[in-house]
PDB file of C-alpha atoms in Angstrom:
ATOM      1  CA  MET E   1       0.000   0.000   0.000  1.00  0.00           C
ATOM      2  CA  THR E   2       1.316   3.463  -0.852  1.00  0.00           C
ATOM      3  CA  GLN E   3       1.727   5.937   1.960  1.00  0.00           C
ATOM      4  CA  ALA E   4      -1.635   7.392   2.952  1.00  0.00           C
ATOM      5  CA  HIS E   5      -2.157  11.043   2.144  1.00  0.00           C
ATOM      6  CA  PHE E   6      -4.782  11.579   4.836  1.00  0.00           C
ATOM      7  CA  GLY E   7      -4.486  10.877   8.536  1.00  0.00           C
ATOM      8  CA  VAL E   8      -6.435  11.376  11.747  1.00  0.00           C
ATOM      9  CA  VAL E   9      -5.260  12.990  14.982  1.00  0.00           C
ATOM     10  CA  ILE E  10      -7.217  12.700  18.227  1.00  0.00           C
ATOM     11  CA  VAL E  11      -6.740  15.247  21.011  1.00  0.00           C
ATOM     12  CA  SER E  12      -8.345  14.651  24.387  1.00  0.00           C
ATOM     13  CA  HIS E  13      -7.885  16.015  27.887  1.00  0.00           C
ATOM     14  CA  VAL E  14      -7.703  12.440  29.168  1.00  0.00           C
ATOM     15  CA  PRO E  15      -4.968   9.966  28.075  1.00  0.00           C
ATOM     16  CA  GLU E  16      -7.278   6.933  28.389  1.00  0.00           C
ATOM     17  CA  LEU E  17     -10.005   8.633  26.393  1.00  0.00           C
ATOM     18  CA  ALA E  18      -7.683   9.387  23.474  1.00  0.00           C
ATOM     19  CA  LYS E  19      -6.134   5.927  23.566  1.00  0.00           C
ATOM     20  CA  GLY E  20      -9.495   4.201  23.817  1.00  0.00           C
ATOM     21  CA  LEU E  21     -10.937   6.111  20.917  1.00  0.00           C
ATOM     22  CA  VAL E  22      -7.943   5.240  18.729  1.00  0.00           C
ATOM     23  CA  ALA E  23      -8.487   1.546  19.539  1.00  0.00           C
ATOM     24  CA  LEU E  24     -12.089   1.899  18.370  1.00  0.00           C
ATOM     25  CA  LEU E  25     -11.088   3.671  15.148  1.00  0.00           C
ATOM     26  CA  LYS E  26      -8.405   1.095  14.332  1.00  0.00           C
ATOM     27  CA  GLU E  27     -11.100  -1.580  14.240  1.00  0.00           C
ATOM     28  CA  SER E  28     -12.548   0.003  11.114  1.00  0.00           C
ATOM     29  CA  ALA E  29      -9.541   1.855   9.755  1.00  0.00           C
ATOM     30  CA  LYS E  30      -6.472  -0.324  10.130  1.00  0.00           C
ATOM     31  CA  ASP E  31      -4.571   1.330   7.264  1.00  0.00           C
ATOM     32  CA  VAL E  32      -5.286   4.950   8.166  1.00  0.00           C
ATOM     33  CA  PRO E  33      -2.475   6.761   9.998  1.00  0.00           C
ATOM     34  CA  ILE E  34      -3.979   7.624  13.370  1.00  0.00           C
ATOM     35  CA  THR E  35      -2.047   9.303  16.183  1.00  0.00           C
ATOM     36  CA  TYR E  36      -3.222  10.886  19.410  1.00  0.00           C
ATOM     37  CA  SER E  37      -2.430  13.224  22.244  1.00  0.00           C
ATOM     38  CA  GLY E  38      -4.027  12.671  25.624  1.00  0.00           C
ATOM     39  CA  GLY E  39      -3.572  14.844  28.697  1.00  0.00           C
ATOM     40  CA  THR E  40      -0.655  16.972  29.813  1.00  0.00           C
ATOM     41  CA  ASP E  41       3.092  16.299  29.638  1.00  0.00           C
ATOM     42  CA  ASP E  42       2.791  14.615  33.037  1.00  0.00           C
ATOM     43  CA  GLY E  43      -0.109  12.425  31.988  1.00  0.00           C
ATOM     44  CA  ASP E  44      -2.611  14.473  33.984  1.00  0.00           C
ATOM     45  CA  ILE E  45      -5.901  15.770  32.649  1.00  0.00           C
ATOM     46  CA  GLY E  46      -5.369  18.741  30.331  1.00  0.00           C
ATOM     47  CA  SER E  47      -3.754  19.667  27.034  1.00  0.00           C
ATOM     48  CA  SER E  48      -0.117  19.606  25.982  1.00  0.00           C
ATOM     49  CA  PHE E  49       1.316  21.642  23.141  1.00  0.00           C
ATOM     50  CA  THR E  50       4.283  19.270  22.983  1.00  0.00           C
ATOM     51  CA  ASN E  51       2.171  16.122  22.859  1.00  0.00           C
ATOM     52  CA  ILE E  52      -0.171  17.553  20.230  1.00  0.00           C
ATOM     53  CA  SER E  53       2.780  18.702  18.071  1.00  0.00           C
ATOM     54  CA  GLN E  54       4.256  15.244  18.373  1.00  0.00           C
ATOM     55  CA  ALA E  55       0.996  13.532  17.396  1.00  0.00           C
ATOM     56  CA  ILE E  56       0.820  15.693  14.280  1.00  0.00           C
ATOM     57  CA  GLU E  57       4.483  15.336  13.316  1.00  0.00           C
ATOM     58  CA  GLU E  58       4.559  11.576  13.947  1.00  0.00           C
ATOM     59  CA  ASN E  59       1.484  10.989  11.840  1.00  0.00           C
ATOM     60  CA  THR E  60       2.807   9.774   8.485  1.00  0.00           C
ATOM     61  CA  ALA E  61       0.126  11.664   6.556  1.00  0.00           C
ATOM     62  CA  ASP E  62       0.604  15.226   5.289  1.00  0.00           C
ATOM     63  CA  GLU E  63      -3.055  16.174   5.471  1.00  0.00           C
ATOM     64  CA  ILE E  64      -4.778  15.567   8.761  1.00  0.00           C
ATOM     65  CA  PHE E  65      -8.261  15.569  10.217  1.00  0.00           C
ATOM     66  CA  ALA E  66      -7.948  16.711  13.829  1.00  0.00           C
ATOM     67  CA  PHE E  67     -10.634  15.971  16.408  1.00  0.00           C
ATOM     68  CA  TYR E  68     -10.727  17.233  20.007  1.00  0.00           C
ATOM     69  CA  ASP E  69     -12.912  17.018  23.085  1.00  0.00           C
ATOM     70  CA  LEU E  70     -13.093  20.426  24.784  1.00  0.00           C
ATOM     71  CA  GLY E  71     -12.212  24.086  24.234  1.00  0.00           C
ATOM     72  CA  SER E  72      -8.699  24.265  25.644  1.00  0.00           C
ATOM     73  CA  ALA E  73      -7.676  21.230  23.563  1.00  0.00           C
ATOM     74  CA  LYS E  74      -8.955  23.173  20.557  1.00  0.00           C
ATOM     75  CA  MET E  75      -7.012  26.312  21.482  1.00  0.00           C
ATOM     76  CA  THR E  76      -3.805  24.333  21.941  1.00  0.00           C
ATOM     77  CA  LEU E  77      -4.421  22.541  18.636  1.00  0.00           C
ATOM     78  CA  GLU E  78      -4.857  25.899  16.912  1.00  0.00           C
ATOM     79  CA  MET E  79      -1.491  27.052  18.233  1.00  0.00           C
ATOM     80  CA  VAL E  80       0.151  23.898  16.906  1.00  0.00           C
ATOM     81  CA  MET E  81      -1.596  24.401  13.548  1.00  0.00           C
ATOM     82  CA  GLU E  82      -0.036  27.856  13.258  1.00  0.00           C
ATOM     83  CA  MET E  83       3.409  26.319  13.619  1.00  0.00           C
ATOM     84  CA  THR E  84       3.267  23.196  11.450  1.00  0.00           C
ATOM     85  CA  ASP E  85       3.743  22.754   7.706  1.00  0.00           C
ATOM     86  CA  LYS E  86       1.099  20.048   7.534  1.00  0.00           C
ATOM     87  CA  GLN E  87      -2.385  20.789   6.357  1.00  0.00           C
ATOM     88  CA  ILE E  88      -4.813  20.329   9.241  1.00  0.00           C
ATOM     89  CA  HIS E  89      -8.594  20.212   9.074  1.00  0.00           C
ATOM     90  CA  LEU E  90      -9.777  21.130  12.557  1.00  0.00           C
ATOM     91  CA  MET E  91     -13.148  19.465  13.012  1.00  0.00           C
ATOM     92  CA  ASP E  92     -15.743  20.837  15.428  1.00  0.00           C
ATOM     93  CA  THR E  93     -17.700  17.585  15.396  1.00  0.00           C
ATOM     94  CA  ALA E  94     -18.734  15.298  18.214  1.00  0.00           C
ATOM     95  CA  LEU E  95     -15.415  13.620  19.014  1.00  0.00           C
ATOM     96  CA  VAL E  96     -16.255   9.915  18.774  1.00  0.00           C
ATOM     97  CA  GLU E  97     -18.800  10.084  15.952  1.00  0.00           C
ATOM     98  CA  GLY E  98     -16.753  12.535  13.899  1.00  0.00           C
ATOM     99  CA  ALA E  99     -13.464  10.703  14.226  1.00  0.00           C
ATOM    100  CA  PHE E 100     -15.118   7.354  13.512  1.00  0.00           C
ATOM    101  CA  THR E 101     -16.843   8.670  10.389  1.00  0.00           C
ATOM    102  CA  ALA E 102     -13.637  10.208   9.047  1.00  0.00           C
ATOM    103  CA  ALA E 103     -11.506   7.150   9.789  1.00  0.00           C
ATOM    104  CA  ALA E 104     -13.980   4.685   8.273  1.00  0.00           C
ATOM    105  CA  LEU E 105     -14.431   6.788   5.141  1.00  0.00           C
ATOM    106  CA  LEU E 106     -10.657   7.215   4.752  1.00  0.00           C
ATOM    107  CA  GLN E 107     -10.205   3.465   5.019  1.00  0.00           C
ATOM    108  CA  GLY E 108     -12.758   3.113   2.221  1.00  0.00           C
ATOM    109  CA  GLY E 109     -10.824   5.594   0.088  1.00  0.00           C
ATOM    110  CA  ALA E 110     -13.485   8.309   0.096  1.00  0.00           C
ATOM    111  CA  PRO E 111     -12.461  11.707  -1.336  1.00  0.00           C
ATOM    112  CA  LEU E 112     -12.044  14.782   0.899  1.00  0.00           C
ATOM    113  CA  GLU E 113     -15.247  16.365  -0.337  1.00  0.00           C
ATOM    114  CA  ARG E 114     -17.389  13.405   0.658  1.00  0.00           C
ATOM    115  CA  ILE E 115     -15.757  13.140   4.076  1.00  0.00           C
ATOM    116  CA  MET E 116     -16.398  16.821   4.754  1.00  0.00           C
ATOM    117  CA  GLN E 117     -19.979  16.417   3.610  1.00  0.00           C
ATOM    118  CA  GLN E 118     -20.580  13.533   6.015  1.00  0.00           C
ATOM    119  CA  LEU E 119     -18.844  15.274   8.913  1.00  0.00           C
ATOM    120  CA  LYS E 120     -20.831  18.478   8.576  1.00  0.00           C
ATOM    121  CA  PRO E 121     -24.043  17.245  10.262  1.00  0.00           C
ATOM    122  CA  LEU E 122     -21.935  15.948  13.176  1.00  0.00           C
ATOM    123  CA  THR E 123     -20.771  19.470  14.051  1.00  0.00           C
ATOM    124  CA  VAL E 124     -21.643  20.243  17.659  1.00  0.00           C
ATOM    125  CA  LYS E 125     -19.129  22.871  18.721  1.00  0.00           C
TER     126      LYS E 125
ATOM    127  CA  MET X   1       9.028  51.841  27.764  1.00  0.00           C
ATOM    128  CA  LEU X   2       9.780  48.158  28.061  1.00  0.00           C
ATOM    129  CA  THR X   3      13.332  46.906  28.428  1.00  0.00           C
ATOM    130  CA  VAL X   4      14.648  43.374  28.831  1.00  0.00           C
ATOM    131  CA  GLU X   5      15.367  44.237  32.435  1.00  0.00           C
ATOM    132  CA  ASN X   6      11.993  45.683  33.474  1.00  0.00           C
ATOM    133  CA  THR X   7      10.056  43.089  31.480  1.00  0.00           C
ATOM    134  CA  THR X   8      11.962  40.308  33.226  1.00  0.00           C
ATOM    135  CA  THR X   9      11.179  41.896  36.605  1.00  0.00           C
ATOM    136  CA  TRP X  10       7.523  42.274  35.580  1.00  0.00           C
ATOM    137  CA  LEU X  11       7.072  38.617  34.626  1.00  0.00           C
ATOM    138  CA  VAL X  12       9.092  37.330  37.577  1.00  0.00           C
ATOM    139  CA  THR X  13       6.942  39.417  39.954  1.00  0.00           C
ATOM    140  CA  PHE X  14       3.856  38.023  38.199  1.00  0.00           C
ATOM    141  CA  THR X  15       5.170  34.500  38.787  1.00  0.00           C
ATOM    142  CA  ASP X  16       5.781  35.211  42.477  1.00  0.00           C
ATOM    143  CA  LYS X  17       2.233  36.517  42.902  1.00  0.00           C
ATOM    144  CA  ILE X  18       0.799  33.425  41.183  1.00  0.00           C
ATOM    145  CA  THR X  19       2.960  31.174  43.355  1.00  0.00           C
ATOM    146  CA  GLN X  20       1.739  32.920  46.508  1.00  0.00           C
ATOM    147  CA  GLN X  21      -1.897  32.707  45.439  1.00  0.00           C
ATOM    148  CA  THR X  22      -1.920  29.224  43.876  1.00  0.00           C
ATOM    149  CA  ALA X  23      -4.371  27.765  46.367  1.00  0.00           C
ATOM    150  CA  TYR X  24      -6.650  30.802  46.182  1.00  0.00           C
ATOM    151  CA  LEU X  25      -6.766  30.680  42.354  1.00  0.00           C
ATOM    152  CA  SER X  26      -7.607  26.975  42.351  1.00  0.00           C
ATOM    153  CA  GLU X  27     -10.247  27.573  45.001  1.00  0.00           C
ATOM    154  CA  LEU X  28     -11.885  30.219  42.799  1.00  0.00           C
ATOM    155  CA  ASP X  29     -11.744  27.796  39.883  1.00  0.00           C
ATOM    156  CA  GLN X  30     -13.297  24.992  41.937  1.00  0.00           C
ATOM    157  CA  ALA X  31     -16.369  27.159  42.383  1.00  0.00           C
ATOM    158  CA  ILE X  32     -17.032  27.827  38.689  1.00  0.00           C
ATOM    159  CA  GLY X  33     -14.566  25.783  36.629  1.00  0.00           C
ATOM    160  CA  ASP X  34     -12.415  22.664  36.786  1.00  0.00           C
ATOM    161  CA  GLY X  35     -10.357  23.700  39.790  1.00  0.00           C
ATOM    162  CA  ASP X  36      -6.893  23.737  38.291  1.00  0.00           C
ATOM    163  CA  HIS X  37      -6.226  27.381  37.408  1.00  0.00           C
ATOM    164  CA  GLY X  38      -3.868  27.902  40.339  1.00  0.00           C
ATOM    165  CA  SER X  39      -1.784  24.776  39.871  1.00  0.00           C
ATOM    166  CA  ASN X  40      -1.703  25.175  36.077  1.00  0.00           C
ATOM    167  CA  MET X  41      -0.593  28.794  36.256  1.00  0.00           C
ATOM    168  CA  ALA X  42       1.919  28.042  39.005  1.00  0.00           C
ATOM    169  CA  ARG X  43       3.504  25.266  36.945  1.00  0.00           C
ATOM    170  CA  GLY X  44       3.587  27.435  33.813  1.00  0.00           C
ATOM    171  CA  THR X  45       4.885  30.636  35.354  1.00  0.00           C
ATOM    172  CA  THR X  46       7.501  28.812  37.441  1.00  0.00           C
ATOM    173  CA  ALA X  47       8.874  27.248  34.246  1.00  0.00           C
ATOM    174  CA  MET X  48       8.719  30.673  32.611  1.00  0.00           C
ATOM    175  CA  LYS X  49      10.576  32.319  35.487  1.00  0.00           C
ATOM    176  CA  ALA X  50      13.361  29.726  35.291  1.00  0.00           C
ATOM    177  CA  LYS X  51      13.705  30.361  31.537  1.00  0.00           C
ATOM    178  CA  LEU X  52      13.755  34.126  32.008  1.00  0.00           C
ATOM    179  CA  GLU X  53      16.383  33.981  34.706  1.00  0.00           C
ATOM    180  CA  ASN X  54      18.622  31.646  32.732  1.00  0.00           C
ATOM    181  CA  THR X  55      18.523  33.279  29.320  1.00  0.00           C
ATOM    182  CA  ALA X  56      20.418  36.324  28.086  1.00  0.00           C
ATOM    183  CA  PHE X  57      17.862  38.101  25.934  1.00  0.00           C
ATOM    184  CA  THR X  58      18.834  40.658  23.337  1.00  0.00           C
ATOM    185  CA  SER X  59      15.314  42.039  22.891  1.00  0.00           C
ATOM    186  CA  VAL X  60      11.960  42.369  24.649  1.00  0.00           C
ATOM    187  CA  SER X  61      10.368  40.707  21.647  1.00  0.00           C
ATOM    188  CA  GLU X  62      12.520  37.611  22.090  1.00  0.00           C
ATOM    189  CA  LEU X  63      11.790  37.578  25.830  1.00  0.00           C
ATOM    190  CA  PHE X  64       8.019  37.601  25.290  1.00  0.00           C
ATOM    191  CA  LYS X  65       8.317  34.868  22.688  1.00  0.00           C
ATOM    192  CA  VAL X  66      10.198  32.569  25.032  1.00  0.00           C
ATOM    193  CA  ALA X  67       7.729  33.394  27.834  1.00  0.00           C
ATOM    194  CA  ALA X  68       4.839  32.557  25.487  1.00  0.00           C
ATOM    195  CA  MET X  69       6.269  29.262  24.285  1.00  0.00           C
ATOM    196  CA  THR X  70       7.061  28.200  27.841  1.00  0.00           C
ATOM    197  CA  LEU X  71       3.525  28.924  29.039  1.00  0.00           C
ATOM    198  CA  ILE X  72       1.979  27.186  26.027  1.00  0.00           C
ATOM    199  CA  SER X  73       4.090  24.092  26.689  1.00  0.00           C
ATOM    200  CA  THR X  74       3.691  23.890  30.438  1.00  0.00           C
ATOM    201  CA  VAL X  75       0.376  25.322  31.674  1.00  0.00           C
ATOM    202  CA  GLY X  76      -1.780  22.395  30.506  1.00  0.00           C
ATOM    203  CA  GLY X  77      -5.130  24.202  30.682  1.00  0.00           C
ATOM    204  CA  ALA X  78      -6.945  26.880  28.678  1.00  0.00           C
ATOM    205  CA  SER X  79      -4.791  29.607  30.234  1.00  0.00           C
ATOM    206  CA  GLY X  80      -1.729  28.216  28.418  1.00  0.00           C
ATOM    207  CA  PRO X  81      -2.901  29.083  24.919  1.00  0.00           C
ATOM    208  CA  LEU X  82      -4.607  32.265  26.189  1.00  0.00           C
ATOM    209  CA  TYR X  83      -1.637  33.831  28.022  1.00  0.00           C
ATOM    210  CA  GLY X  84       0.618  32.284  25.359  1.00  0.00           C
ATOM    211  CA  SER X  85      -1.294  33.987  22.550  1.00  0.00           C
ATOM    212  CA  ALA X  86      -1.180  37.273  24.457  1.00  0.00           C
ATOM    213  CA  PHE X  87       2.586  37.116  24.916  1.00  0.00           C
ATOM    214  CA  LEU X  88       3.155  36.010  21.302  1.00  0.00           C
ATOM    215  CA  ALA X  89       1.161  39.004  20.064  1.00  0.00           C
ATOM    216  CA  MET X  90       3.057  41.255  22.500  1.00  0.00           C
ATOM    217  CA  SER X  91       6.318  39.823  21.168  1.00  0.00           C
ATOM    218  CA  LYS X  92       5.312  40.861  17.651  1.00  0.00           C
ATOM    219  CA  GLN X  93       4.298  44.345  18.768  1.00  0.00           C
ATOM    220  CA  ALA X  94       7.504  44.748  20.800  1.00  0.00           C
ATOM    221  CA  GLU X  95       9.454  44.002  17.642  1.00  0.00           C
ATOM    222  CA  ALA X  96       7.925  47.144  16.141  1.00  0.00           C
ATOM    223  CA  SER X  97       8.266  49.314  19.255  1.00  0.00           C
ATOM    224  CA  THR X  98       8.954  48.951  22.951  1.00  0.00           C
ATOM    225  CA  GLU X  99       8.119  52.599  23.684  1.00  0.00           C
ATOM    226  CA  ASP X 100       4.373  52.389  23.419  1.00  0.00           C
ATOM    227  CA  VAL X 101       3.314  50.164  26.330  1.00  0.00           C
ATOM    228  CA  PRO X 102      -0.467  50.524  25.732  1.00  0.00           C
ATOM    229  CA  ALA X 103       0.070  49.323  22.140  1.00  0.00           C
ATOM    230  CA  ILE X 104       1.802  46.216  23.486  1.00  0.00           C
ATOM    231  CA  ILE X 105      -1.037  45.507  25.924  1.00  0.00           C
ATOM    232  CA  LYS X 106      -3.569  46.112  23.152  1.00  0.00           C
ATOM    233  CA  ALA X 107      -1.781  43.531  21.004  1.00  0.00           C
ATOM    234  CA  GLY X 108      -1.897  41.096  23.936  1.00  0.00           C
ATOM    235  CA  LEU X 109      -5.633  41.604  24.385  1.00  0.00           C
ATOM    236  CA  GLU X 110      -6.214  41.055  20.673  1.00  0.00           C
ATOM    237  CA  GLY X 111      -4.140  37.874  20.825  1.00  0.00           C
ATOM    238  CA  ILE X 112      -6.342  36.510  23.620  1.00  0.00           C
ATOM    239  CA  GLN X 113      -9.541  37.441  21.838  1.00  0.00           C
ATOM    240  CA  LYS X 114      -8.380  35.876  18.596  1.00  0.00           C
ATOM    241  CA  ARG X 115      -7.711  32.624  20.472  1.00  0.00           C
ATOM    242  CA  GLY X 116     -10.580  32.491  22.945  1.00  0.00           C
ATOM    243  CA  LYS X 117     -13.222  34.452  21.014  1.00  0.00           C
ATOM    244  CA  ALA X 118     -14.420  36.196  24.188  1.00  0.00           C
ATOM    245  CA  GLU X 119     -15.796  39.723  24.180  1.00  0.00           C
ATOM    246  CA  ARG X 120     -15.728  42.164  27.063  1.00  0.00           C
ATOM    247  CA  GLY X 121     -18.427  41.485  29.675  1.00  0.00           C
ATOM    248  CA  GLU X 122     -18.419  37.677  29.419  1.00  0.00           C
ATOM    249  CA  LYS X 123     -16.705  37.155  32.781  1.00  0.00           C
ATOM    250  CA  THR X 124     -13.243  36.228  31.525  1.00  0.00           C
ATOM    251  CA  MET X 125      -9.688  37.564  31.682  1.00  0.00           C
ATOM    252  CA  VAL X 126     -10.610  39.787  28.724  1.00  0.00           C
ATOM    253  CA  ASP X 127     -12.546  42.053  31.113  1.00  0.00           C
ATOM    254  CA  VAL X 128      -9.408  42.874  33.101  1.00  0.00           C
ATOM    255  CA  TRP X 129      -7.118  43.169  30.080  1.00  0.00           C
ATOM    256  CA  ALA X 130      -9.597  45.585  28.476  1.00  0.00           C
ATOM    257  CA  ALA X 131     -10.040  47.654  31.660  1.00  0.00           C
ATOM    258  CA  ALA X 132      -6.266  47.810  32.171  1.00  0.00           C
ATOM    259  CA  LEU X 133      -5.809  48.968  28.583  1.00  0.00           C
ATOM    260  CA  ASP X 134      -8.412  51.724  29.068  1.00  0.00           C
ATOM    261  CA  ALA X 135      -6.604  52.821  32.213  1.00  0.00           C
ATOM    262  CA  LEU X 136      -3.199  52.767  30.505  1.00  0.00           C
ATOM    263  CA  ASP X 137      -4.568  54.885  27.677  1.00  0.00           C
ATOM    264  CA  THR X 138      -5.737  57.530  30.144  1.00  0.00           C
ATOM    265  CA  ASN X 139      -2.757  57.164  32.471  1.00  0.00           C
ATOM    266  CA  THR X 140      -4.968  55.968  35.328  1.00  0.00           C
ATOM    267  CA  LEU X 141      -3.717  52.420  35.922  1.00  0.00           C
ATOM    268  CA  THR X 142      -3.527  51.986  39.692  1.00  0.00           C
ATOM    269  CA  HIS X 143      -3.949  49.115  42.157  1.00  0.00           C
ATOM    270  CA  HIS X 144      -7.442  50.463  42.693  1.00  0.00           C
ATOM    271  CA  THR X 145      -8.493  50.362  39.013  1.00  0.00           C
ATOM    272  CA  ILE X 146      -7.125  46.841  38.675  1.00  0.00           C
ATOM    273  CA  GLU X 147      -8.924  45.660  41.792  1.00  0.00           C
ATOM    274  CA  GLU X 148     -12.124  47.256  40.583  1.00  0.00           C
ATOM    275  CA  ALA X 149     -11.909  45.547  37.194  1.00  0.00           C
ATOM    276  CA  VAL X 150     -11.277  42.170  38.835  1.00  0.00           C
ATOM    277  CA  HIS X 151     -14.174  42.677  41.255  1.00  0.00           C
ATOM    278  CA  GLU X 152     -16.491  43.669  38.464  1.00  0.00           C
ATOM    279  CA  THR X 153     -16.351  40.062  37.155  1.00  0.00           C
ATOM    280  CA  LYS X 154     -18.095  38.905  40.322  1.00  0.00           C
ATOM    281  CA  HIS X 155     -21.382  40.444  39.213  1.00  0.00           C
ATOM    282  CA  ILE X 156     -21.289  39.171  35.647  1.00  0.00           C
ATOM    283  CA  GLN X 157     -22.973  36.002  34.421  1.00  0.00           C
ATOM    284  CA  ALA X 158     -20.437  33.923  32.507  1.00  0.00           C
ATOM    285  CA  THR X 159     -21.135  33.335  28.819  1.00  0.00           C
ATOM    286  CA  LYS X 160     -17.649  32.084  27.824  1.00  0.00           C
ATOM    287  CA  GLY X 161     -15.391  29.431  29.311  1.00  0.00           C
ATOM    288  CA  ARG X 162     -16.293  26.570  31.626  1.00  0.00           C
ATOM    289  CA  ALA X 163     -18.197  28.874  33.974  1.00  0.00           C
ATOM    290  CA  ALA X 164     -20.772  29.456  31.223  1.00  0.00           C
ATOM    291  CA  TYR X 165     -22.223  25.996  32.006  1.00  0.00           C
ATOM    292  CA  LEU X 166     -23.279  27.353  35.406  1.00  0.00           C
ATOM    293  CA  ALA X 167     -25.324  30.165  33.823  1.00  0.00           C
ATOM    294  CA  ASP X 168     -26.783  32.403  36.573  1.00  0.00           C
ATOM    295  CA  ARG X 169     -25.045  30.358  39.281  1.00  0.00           C
ATOM    296  CA  SER X 170     -21.757  31.837  38.069  1.00  0.00           C
ATOM    297  CA  VAL X 171     -22.892  35.224  39.421  1.00  0.00           C
ATOM    298  CA  GLY X 172     -21.316  36.064  42.782  1.00  0.00           C
ATOM    299  CA  HIS X 173     -17.992  34.383  41.982  1.00  0.00           C
ATOM    300  CA  LEU X 174     -14.797  36.047  40.798  1.00  0.00           C
ATOM    301  CA  ASP X 175     -13.436  34.751  37.506  1.00  0.00           C
ATOM    302  CA  PRO X 176     -10.099  32.987  38.180  1.00  0.00           C
ATOM    303  CA  GLY X 177      -8.573  34.127  34.868  1.00  0.00           C
ATOM    304  CA  ALA X 178      -9.560  37.706  35.671  1.00  0.00           C
ATOM    305  CA  VAL X 179      -7.895  37.387  39.075  1.00  0.00           C
ATOM    306  CA  SER X 180      -4.631  36.023  37.637  1.00  0.00           C
ATOM    307  CA  THR X 181      -4.700  38.776  34.998  1.00  0.00           C
ATOM    308  CA  GLY X 182      -5.101  41.233  37.881  1.00  0.00           C
ATOM    309  CA  TYR X 183      -1.787  39.906  39.263  1.00  0.00           C
ATOM    310  CA  LEU X 184      -0.154  40.476  35.861  1.00  0.00           C
ATOM    311  CA  PHE X 185      -1.086  44.150  35.918  1.00  0.00           C
ATOM    312  CA  GLU X 186      -0.286  44.546  39.623  1.00  0.00           C
ATOM    313  CA  ALA X 187       3.160  43.170  38.799  1.00  0.00           C
ATOM    314  CA  MET X 188       3.429  45.657  35.968  1.00  0.00           C
ATOM    315  CA  LEU X 189       2.651  48.551  38.327  1.00  0.00           C
ATOM    316  CA  GLU X 190       5.292  47.372  40.743  1.00  0.00           C
ATOM    317  CA  GLY X 191       7.833  46.899  37.958  1.00  0.00           C
ATOM    318  CA  ASP X 192       8.698  50.522  37.211  1.00  0.00           C
ATOM    319  CA  ILE X 193       7.340  50.249  33.677  1.00  0.00           C
ATOM    320  CA  ILE X 194       4.844  53.075  33.544  1.00  0.00           C
ATOM    321  CA  GLN X 195       5.638  56.567  34.751  1.00  0.00           C
TER     322      GLN X 195
END
């Protein structure tokens, strides 16, 4: 398989939440590059600029759908987005439903336009 | 006018105030938020202070940038990107001029608003930044005006941030971000920055 162009990044305040969601996504999207950032640098509940940067840089894809749980994760993600060369689509969807939809569609080879179309009704933030 | 020296003193004094009031800030946040404002800010500013004291800066702009990046990387809560965005914007403005202090504060306020999307009157740190800027513009920034601006947030119903979930139950509580911002401007007053 050629290297995937699109990837998924999950950002949650809680390490277990991020990790658990990735396990769920992998069930339906085993070939999609998925990385995550959960919690602070110390593994506490919160957001980490370093961990989020790492999740984005370590993802082998150049174009990324980023999903988050709450506002401060979004703000930290936005700061990372301003400092990376990768193209990031920051999605304001329900975290689990949005990430699952994107990952499953990417696994099926759906084009960007169709993924965006299906994510739109899942916008909650 | 800002210099590397007085800006360092300003941010170190800010750190010391946060460190002294860590428990109080977290207590305020327990009432209307997630309870970690004090510990988050203490962790972030302590890391910032260490960086400031161990780096030889050649410009105020560079100093603010390092302060911003340290806070963004270490705070761990919403205040990280908010204070970080303020200091980044102040770094950019300080590159243009370090003479015009109100212009630097204005840039900081705009940085916060760009990141957090809060307007004045929503019971957030923006209320104190905006009041401090007004006072700087009219040369009336005193401990009293800062205290007044911080206290004002007590009567407001939160419409931004975690406290917004509490709706009218947020009334009667000080906003923790407004209180920590109060310390920032108190530290500025004590730092021999404005005449």
